[in-house]
CSV table of C-alpha atoms and ligand atoms in Angstrom, one decimal:
chain,number,residue,atom,x,y,z
A,88,MET,CA,-11.6,-7.9,103.1
A,89,ASN,CA,-9.1,-10.7,103.6
A,90,LEU,CA,-9.4,-12.7,100.4
A,91,THR,CA,-7.2,-15.5,101.7
A,92,SER,CA,-9.3,-16.2,104.8
A,93,PRO,CA,-11.1,-19.5,104.2
A,94,LYS,CA,-14.1,-18.0,106.1
A,95,THR,CA,-14.2,-14.9,103.7
A,96,VAL,CA,-13.8,-17.1,100.6
A,97,LYS,CA,-16.7,-19.4,101.7
A,98,GLU,CA,-18.9,-16.4,102.6
A,99,LEU,CA,-18.2,-14.6,99.3
A,100,LEU,CA,-18.9,-17.8,97.3
A,101,GLU,CA,-22.2,-18.2,99.2
A,102,LYS,CA,-23.2,-14.6,98.7
A,103,TYR,CA,-23.0,-15.1,94.9
A,104,SER,CA,-24.6,-18.6,95.2
A,105,LEU,CA,-21.3,-20.3,94.1
A,106,LYS,CA,-19.3,-23.3,95.2
A,107,PRO,CA,-15.7,-24.3,94.3
A,108,GLN,CA,-16.1,-25.9,90.9
A,109,LYS,CA,-14.0,-29.0,90.4
A,110,GLY,CA,-14.6,-28.9,86.6
A,111,PHE,CA,-12.8,-25.5,86.5
A,112,GLY,CA,-10.0,-26.7,88.8
A,113,GLN,CA,-10.9,-24.2,91.5
A,114,ASN,CA,-8.6,-24.5,94.5
A,115,PHE,CA,-8.3,-21.0,96.1
A,116,LEU,CA,-5.2,-19.9,97.9
A,117,ILE,CA,-5.9,-19.3,101.6
A,118,ASN,CA,-2.4,-18.3,102.8
A,119,PRO,CA,-1.7,-14.6,102.1
A,120,GLU,CA,2.0,-15.2,101.8
A,121,ILE,CA,1.6,-17.5,98.7
A,122,PRO,CA,-0.2,-15.1,96.3
A,123,TYR,CA,2.2,-12.4,97.4
A,124,ARG,CA,5.3,-14.5,96.7
A,125,ILE,CA,4.0,-15.7,93.3
A,126,ALA,CA,3.2,-12.1,92.3
A,127,MET,CA,6.7,-11.0,93.4
A,128,SER,CA,8.3,-13.9,91.5
A,129,SER,CA,6.6,-12.7,88.4
A,130,ALA,CA,7.2,-9.0,89.0
A,131,PHE,CA,11.0,-8.8,89.5
A,132,ASP,CA,12.5,-5.9,87.6
A,133,ASN,CA,9.2,-5.0,85.8
A,134,ASP,CA,9.5,-1.5,84.5
A,135,GLY,CA,6.7,-0.7,82.0
A,136,VAL,CA,5.5,-4.3,82.0
A,137,GLY,CA,1.9,-5.5,82.1
A,138,VAL,CA,0.6,-8.8,83.5
A,139,LEU,CA,-2.0,-11.3,82.4
A,140,GLU,CA,-3.5,-13.5,85.0
A,141,ILE,CA,-5.2,-16.7,84.0
A,142,GLY,CA,-8.0,-17.7,86.4
A,143,PRO,CA,-8.2,-14.9,89.1
A,144,GLY,CA,-10.7,-16.9,91.2
A,145,VAL,CA,-11.9,-14.6,94.0
A,146,GLY,CA,-9.1,-12.1,93.2
A,147,ALA,CA,-6.5,-12.7,96.0
A,148,MET,CA,-3.5,-12.9,93.6
A,149,THR,CA,-5.0,-10.3,91.3
A,150,ARG,CA,-4.8,-7.7,94.1
A,151,GLU,CA,-1.1,-8.5,94.7
A,152,LEU,CA,-0.5,-8.1,90.9
A,153,SER,CA,-2.4,-4.9,90.9
A,154,ALA,CA,0.0,-3.4,93.5
A,155,LEU,CA,3.1,-4.5,91.6
A,156,PHE,CA,2.3,-3.9,87.9
A,157,GLU,CA,1.1,-0.9,85.9
A,158,LYS,CA,-1.8,-2.9,84.3
A,159,VAL,CA,-3.4,-6.2,85.0
A,160,LEU,CA,-5.7,-8.2,82.7
A,161,ALA,CA,-7.4,-11.2,84.3
A,162,VAL,CA,-9.1,-13.9,82.2
A,163,GLU,CA,-11.7,-16.0,84.1
A,164,ILE,CA,-13.8,-18.8,82.6
A,165,ASP,CA,-16.4,-19.0,85.4
A,166,ARG,CA,-19.1,-16.5,84.6
A,167,GLY,CA,-20.4,-16.8,88.2
A,168,LEU,CA,-17.2,-15.3,89.5
A,169,ILE,CA,-17.4,-12.1,87.4
A,170,PRO,CA,-19.8,-10.1,89.7
A,171,LEU,CA,-17.8,-11.4,92.7
A,172,LEU,CA,-14.6,-10.1,91.2
A,173,SER,CA,-16.3,-6.7,90.5
A,174,GLU,CA,-16.8,-6.5,94.3
A,175,THR,CA,-13.3,-7.8,95.5
A,176,LEU,CA,-11.4,-5.7,92.9
A,177,ALA,CA,-13.6,-2.6,93.0
A,178,ASP,CA,-10.7,-0.4,94.2
A,179,CYS,CA,-8.1,-1.7,91.8
A,180,ASP,CA,-8.3,0.8,88.9
A,181,ASN,CA,-5.6,-0.9,86.9
A,182,VAL,CA,-7.3,-4.3,86.6
A,183,THR,CA,-9.6,-5.4,83.8
A,184,VAL,CA,-11.4,-8.8,84.1
A,185,ILE,CA,-12.8,-10.6,81.1
A,186,ASN,CA,-15.0,-13.7,81.1
A,187,GLU,CA,-13.4,-16.0,78.6
A,188,ASP,CA,-11.9,-19.5,78.3
A,189,PHE,CA,-8.2,-18.7,78.0
A,190,LEU,CA,-7.6,-21.7,75.6
A,191,LYS,CA,-10.1,-20.2,73.1
A,192,LEU,CA,-8.4,-16.8,72.9
A,193,SER,CA,-5.8,-15.7,70.4
A,194,LEU,CA,-3.0,-14.6,72.8
A,195,PRO,CA,-1.2,-12.2,70.4
A,196,GLU,CA,-4.5,-10.4,69.6
A,197,LEU,CA,-5.5,-10.3,73.3
A,198,LEU,CA,-2.2,-8.8,74.4
A,199,ARG,CA,-2.1,-6.2,71.6
A,200,GLU,CA,-5.6,-5.1,72.4
A,201,HIS,CA,-5.0,-4.7,76.1
A,202,PHE,CA,-1.3,-3.8,76.4
A,203,GLY,CA,-0.3,-2.3,73.0
A,204,GLU,CA,3.4,-2.8,72.4
A,205,ARG,CA,4.2,-3.2,76.1
A,206,PRO,CA,5.9,-6.4,77.2
A,207,VAL,CA,3.7,-8.7,79.3
A,208,ARG,CA,4.3,-11.3,81.9
A,209,ILE,CA,1.9,-14.2,82.6
A,210,CYS,CA,1.1,-15.2,86.1
A,211,ALA,CA,-1.4,-17.9,87.3
A,212,ASN,CA,-2.4,-20.5,89.8
A,213,LEU,CA,-3.3,-22.9,87.1
A,214,PRO,CA,-6.2,-25.4,87.2
A,215,TYR,CA,-4.5,-28.8,87.4
A,216,TYR,CA,-6.5,-30.5,84.7
A,217,ILE,CA,-5.2,-28.2,81.9
A,218,THR,CA,-1.8,-27.0,83.1
A,219,THR,CA,0.2,-28.4,80.2
A,220,PRO,CA,-2.2,-27.3,77.5
A,221,ILE,CA,-2.2,-23.7,78.9
A,222,ILE,CA,1.6,-23.5,79.1
A,223,MET,CA,2.0,-25.0,75.6
A,224,SER,CA,-0.7,-22.7,74.2
A,225,VAL,CA,1.3,-19.7,75.5
A,226,LEU,CA,4.6,-21.0,74.1
A,227,GLU,CA,3.1,-21.9,70.8
A,228,ALA,CA,1.1,-18.7,70.3
A,229,TYR,CA,4.1,-17.1,68.5
A,230,ARG,CA,6.0,-18.3,65.5
A,231,PRO,CA,9.7,-19.2,66.4
A,232,SER,CA,10.8,-16.3,64.1
A,233,GLU,CA,8.6,-13.8,66.0
A,234,LYS,CA,9.6,-11.9,69.2
A,235,PRO,CA,6.9,-12.9,71.7
A,236,GLN,CA,5.3,-10.1,73.6
A,237,VAL,CA,5.4,-12.4,76.7
A,238,GLN,CA,8.6,-12.2,78.7
A,239,SER,CA,7.9,-14.9,81.3
A,240,VAL,CA,5.3,-17.3,82.6
A,241,THR,CA,5.1,-17.8,86.4
A,242,VAL,CA,2.8,-20.5,87.4
A,243,LEU,CA,1.7,-22.6,90.3
A,244,VAL,CA,1.4,-26.2,89.1
A,245,GLN,CA,1.4,-29.7,90.5
A,246,SER,CA,4.8,-30.5,91.9
A,247,GLU,CA,5.5,-33.3,89.5
A,248,VAL,CA,4.6,-31.1,86.5
A,249,ALA,CA,7.1,-28.5,87.9
A,250,ASP,CA,9.8,-31.2,88.1
A,251,ARG,CA,9.1,-32.2,84.5
A,252,LEU,CA,9.2,-28.6,83.2
A,253,CYS,CA,12.6,-28.0,84.9
A,254,ALA,CA,14.2,-31.4,84.3
A,255,GLU,CA,17.7,-31.9,82.8
A,256,ALA,CA,18.0,-34.2,79.8
A,257,GLY,CA,18.7,-37.7,80.9
A,258,SER,CA,16.8,-37.5,84.1
A,259,ASP,CA,13.7,-39.6,84.9
A,260,GLU,CA,11.5,-36.4,84.9
A,261,TYR,CA,12.7,-35.3,81.5
A,262,GLY,CA,10.0,-35.6,78.7
A,263,ALA,CA,8.7,-34.2,75.4
A,264,VAL,CA,7.2,-31.2,77.3
A,265,THR,CA,10.6,-30.3,78.8
A,266,ALA,CA,12.3,-30.4,75.4
A,267,ALA,CA,9.5,-28.4,73.8
A,268,VAL,CA,9.5,-25.8,76.6
A,269,ASN,CA,13.3,-25.5,76.2
A,270,LEU,CA,12.8,-24.4,72.5
A,271,SER,CA,11.2,-21.2,73.9
A,272,GLY,CA,12.8,-20.7,77.3
A,273,ARG,CA,14.2,-22.1,80.5
A,274,ALA,CA,12.0,-23.2,83.4
A,275,VAL,CA,13.1,-22.6,87.0
A,276,LYS,CA,11.4,-24.2,90.1
A,277,LEU,CA,11.1,-21.5,92.7
A,278,PHE,CA,9.3,-23.0,95.8
A,279,THR,CA,6.8,-25.7,96.8
A,280,VAL,CA,3.3,-25.1,98.2
A,281,SER,CA,1.6,-27.7,100.3
A,282,ALA,CA,-2.0,-28.8,99.9
A,283,GLY,CA,-3.1,-27.0,103.2
A,284,ASN,CA,-2.6,-23.6,101.5
A,285,PHE,CA,-5.7,-24.1,99.3
A,286,TYR,CA,-9.5,-24.3,99.8
A,287,PRO,CA,-10.5,-26.9,99.0
A,288,ALA,CA,-7.2,-28.7,99.6
A,289,PRO,CA,-6.0,-30.6,96.5
A,290,LYS,CA,-4.6,-34.2,96.8
A,291,VAL,CA,-1.2,-33.1,95.6
A,292,THR,CA,1.7,-30.8,96.5
A,293,SER,CA,2.2,-27.9,94.2
A,294,ALA,CA,5.2,-25.8,93.1
A,295,VAL,CA,5.8,-22.4,91.5
A,296,VAL,CA,7.7,-22.4,88.2
A,297,ARG,CA,8.9,-19.5,86.2
A,298,ILE,CA,9.5,-20.0,82.5
A,299,GLU,CA,11.8,-17.3,81.2
A,300,LEU,CA,11.4,-16.9,77.5
A,301,TYR,CA,14.7,-16.4,75.6
A,302,GLU,CA,15.3,-12.7,75.5
A,303,ASN,CA,16.6,-12.7,71.9
A,304,GLY,CA,14.3,-15.4,70.7
A,305,ILE,CA,15.3,-18.9,69.5
A,306,ARG,CA,18.1,-17.6,67.3
A,307,GLY,CA,19.7,-15.9,70.3
A,308,ALA,CA,19.6,-19.2,72.3
A,309,PHE,CA,20.7,-21.7,69.6
A,310,PRO,CA,23.4,-20.7,67.1
A,311,GLY,CA,23.3,-21.7,63.5
A,312,LEU,CA,19.6,-21.6,62.8
A,313,PRO,CA,18.2,-20.5,59.4
A,314,GLU,CA,18.3,-16.7,58.9
A,315,ASP,CA,15.2,-16.7,56.7
A,316,ASP,CA,12.1,-16.5,58.9
A,317,ARG,CA,10.0,-18.9,56.9
A,318,GLU,CA,12.8,-21.4,56.8
A,319,LEU,CA,13.3,-21.1,60.5
A,320,ASP,CA,9.6,-21.7,61.3
A,321,SER,CA,9.4,-24.8,59.1
A,322,PHE,CA,12.6,-26.1,60.5
A,323,ILE,CA,11.4,-25.7,64.1
A,324,GLU,CA,8.1,-27.5,63.1
A,325,LYS,CA,10.3,-30.4,62.1
A,326,VAL,CA,12.3,-30.3,65.3
A,327,LYS,CA,9.0,-30.5,67.2
A,328,LYS,CA,7.8,-33.5,65.2
A,329,VAL,CA,11.1,-35.2,65.9
A,330,ILE,CA,10.7,-34.5,69.7
A,331,SER,CA,7.1,-35.8,69.7
A,332,ALA,CA,8.1,-39.0,67.8
A,333,ALA,CA,11.1,-39.5,70.1
A,334,PHE,CA,9.0,-39.5,73.3
A,335,LEU,CA,6.0,-41.3,71.9
A,336,GLN,CA,7.5,-44.7,72.8
A,337,ARG,CA,9.9,-43.8,75.6
A,338,ARG,CA,11.5,-47.3,75.8
A,339,LYS,CA,12.4,-47.4,72.1
A,340,THR,CA,15.8,-46.3,70.9
A,341,LEU,CA,15.8,-43.0,69.0
A,342,THR,CA,16.6,-44.8,65.7
A,343,ASN,CA,13.5,-46.9,66.1
A,344,ALA,CA,11.3,-44.2,67.5
A,345,LEU,CA,12.0,-41.9,64.5
A,346,SER,CA,11.7,-44.7,61.9
A,347,SER,CA,8.2,-43.3,60.9
A,348,LEU,CA,9.9,-40.0,59.9
A,349,TYR,CA,13.5,-41.0,58.7
A,350,PRO,CA,15.2,-44.2,57.7
A,351,LYS,CA,16.9,-45.9,60.6
A,352,GLU,CA,20.4,-45.7,58.9
A,353,LYS,CA,20.0,-42.0,58.4
A,354,THR,CA,19.2,-41.4,62.1
A,355,ALA,CA,22.1,-43.7,63.2
A,356,ALA,CA,24.5,-41.8,60.9
A,357,ALA,CA,23.3,-38.5,62.2
A,358,LEU,CA,23.7,-39.6,65.8
A,359,GLU,CA,27.2,-40.9,65.0
A,360,LYS,CA,28.1,-37.4,63.7
A,361,MET,CA,26.9,-36.0,67.0
A,362,GLY,CA,29.2,-38.4,68.9
A,363,ARG,CA,26.2,-40.3,70.2
A,364,ARG,CA,25.6,-44.1,70.2
A,365,ALA,CA,23.1,-45.4,67.7
A,366,ASP,CA,21.1,-47.0,70.5
A,367,VAL,CA,20.6,-43.8,72.5
A,368,ARG,CA,17.1,-43.1,73.8
A,369,GLY,CA,15.2,-39.8,73.2
A,370,GLU,CA,15.3,-38.8,76.9
A,371,LYS,CA,19.1,-38.3,76.7
A,372,LEU,CA,18.9,-35.5,74.2
A,373,SER,CA,18.5,-31.8,75.1
A,374,ALA,CA,16.6,-29.2,73.0
A,375,ALA,CA,19.9,-28.2,71.5
A,376,ASP,CA,20.7,-31.8,70.6
A,377,TYR,CA,17.2,-32.1,68.9
A,378,ILE,CA,18.0,-29.0,66.8
A,379,GLU,CA,21.3,-30.5,65.8
A,380,LEU,CA,19.8,-33.9,65.0
A,381,THR,CA,17.0,-32.5,62.9
A,382,GLY,CA,19.5,-30.3,61.0
A,383,LEU,CA,21.6,-33.4,60.2
A,384,LEU,CA,18.5,-35.4,59.2
A,385,GLN,CA,17.5,-32.7,56.9
A,386,ASN,CA,20.9,-32.6,55.2
A,387,ASN,CA,20.8,-34.8,52.1
A,388,GLU,CA,24.5,-35.4,52.2
A,389,ASN,CA,24.2,-37.0,55.6
B,630,SAM,N1,-6.1,-17.4,91.2
B,630,SAM,C1,-7.0,-18.0,92.2
B,630,SAM,C2,-6.2,-18.3,93.5
B,630,SAM,O1,-5.0,-18.5,93.3
B,630,SAM,O2,-6.8,-18.5,94.5
B,630,SAM,C3,-7.8,-19.2,91.7
B,630,SAM,C4,-6.9,-20.3,91.2
B,630,SAM,S1,-7.8,-21.8,90.7
B,630,SAM,C5,-6.6,-23.0,90.9
B,630,SAM,C6,-7.9,-21.7,88.9
B,630,SAM,C7,-8.8,-20.6,88.4
B,630,SAM,O3,-8.8,-20.7,86.9
B,630,SAM,C8,-10.3,-20.7,88.7
B,630,SAM,O4,-10.7,-19.4,89.1
B,630,SAM,C9,-11.0,-21.2,87.5
B,630,SAM,O5,-12.3,-20.8,87.4
B,630,SAM,C10,-10.1,-20.6,86.4
B,630,SAM,N2,-10.0,-21.3,85.1
B,630,SAM,C11,-10.1,-22.6,84.9
B,630,SAM,N3,-10.0,-22.9,83.5
B,630,SAM,C12,-9.9,-21.7,82.9
B,630,SAM,C13,-9.7,-21.3,81.6
B,630,SAM,N4,-9.7,-22.2,80.6
B,630,SAM,N5,-9.6,-20.0,81.2
B,630,SAM,C14,-9.6,-19.1,82.2
B,630,SAM,N6,-9.8,-19.4,83.5
B,630,SAM,C15,-9.9,-20.7,83.9
C-alpha cells in the first residue's frame, strides 16, 4: 500500500469514514521522499535509540521510522485513525500506537514506560496550530539540572516558525522562543517543503528543523552556572522570566521592558558591565547574554 499516494490516503480515510480534520491540523504528506528525508534526518547515527512520533496520521512517516529505529512509539490524538493505523502498520512489529493528546501526557513518564533508559529522538510533522506549544512542552518537560532522555527533536513546521527557531540574536526573526529554545539546544533548518506535498495542501510553505539538545545539558553549554541542582533550576526559571519580559514589548528598551522585575538603574548597570548600551533592545541578546544578564541582576553588589 502506497501511503503517500493521494488516492490511497483518500480511499483509506473513506474506508474508516474519516475526513482530514482541520481541528487536528491534519495535512498528510503525499510525496514519499519527504517522510523518508525527515525520518533520515532524525535517525542519523542512531545506535540503540528509540523514536517518538507525534501525530502519525495514516502512518507514512511511521513506516519510515520503523525501518530506521529499533522501537517506535506513535501518539495520535484522533481516535478515528487508530483502527486505520492498525491496518497500515500491521507488519511493523516495532511500532506501538497510543491514542492520546500529546500535550496532556507527562513526557518523562511516557518515555520511561516505553523506552526504559534508552535515549529517544522525537520526530513529527506537526499540526500547525500547536507547533510552538508542542516544542516548548518537550523542552520544558525536564528540569535544567536533569539530563533529558530526548536527544533531538526533528519537526516539519511552518517555514516562518522554522526561521524563528533558528534565528541569530539581532535578526528580525529572533524572538523569545528562539532564546528559550537556545537554553536547551540549537535548532538547524534542514530543508523546505512546499504546500503541494500535502493533502490537503496548507496555505503556507513548511520546513524541517532539527533541534539538537545540548549533549551535556545546560551546564555543558554555558559555563559558570550554579553547581547545586536546585540553585540551577531556580536560576534558569529567572532567566526565562527575564526573556519573557524582554520580548513582551519588543519595541521597548531592555531597561524599560524589565522594569517590572528589576529597577531600571540596576538593569542599566548590568548591561554596562556586559559592555552593552543601556538602550539596547531584548532582540539583540543571545541566550548566553540572558544568562549573564540575569546573573548580574541577581548579584546584590551590582
Ligand atoms: N504524520 C502524518 C504525515 O506526515 O502525513 C500526519 C501529520 S498531520 C500534519 C498532524 C497529525 O498530528 C495528525 O495525524 C493529527 O491528528 C495529529 N495531532 C494533532 N494534534 C495532536 C496532539 N495534540 N497529540 C497527538 N497528535 C496530534
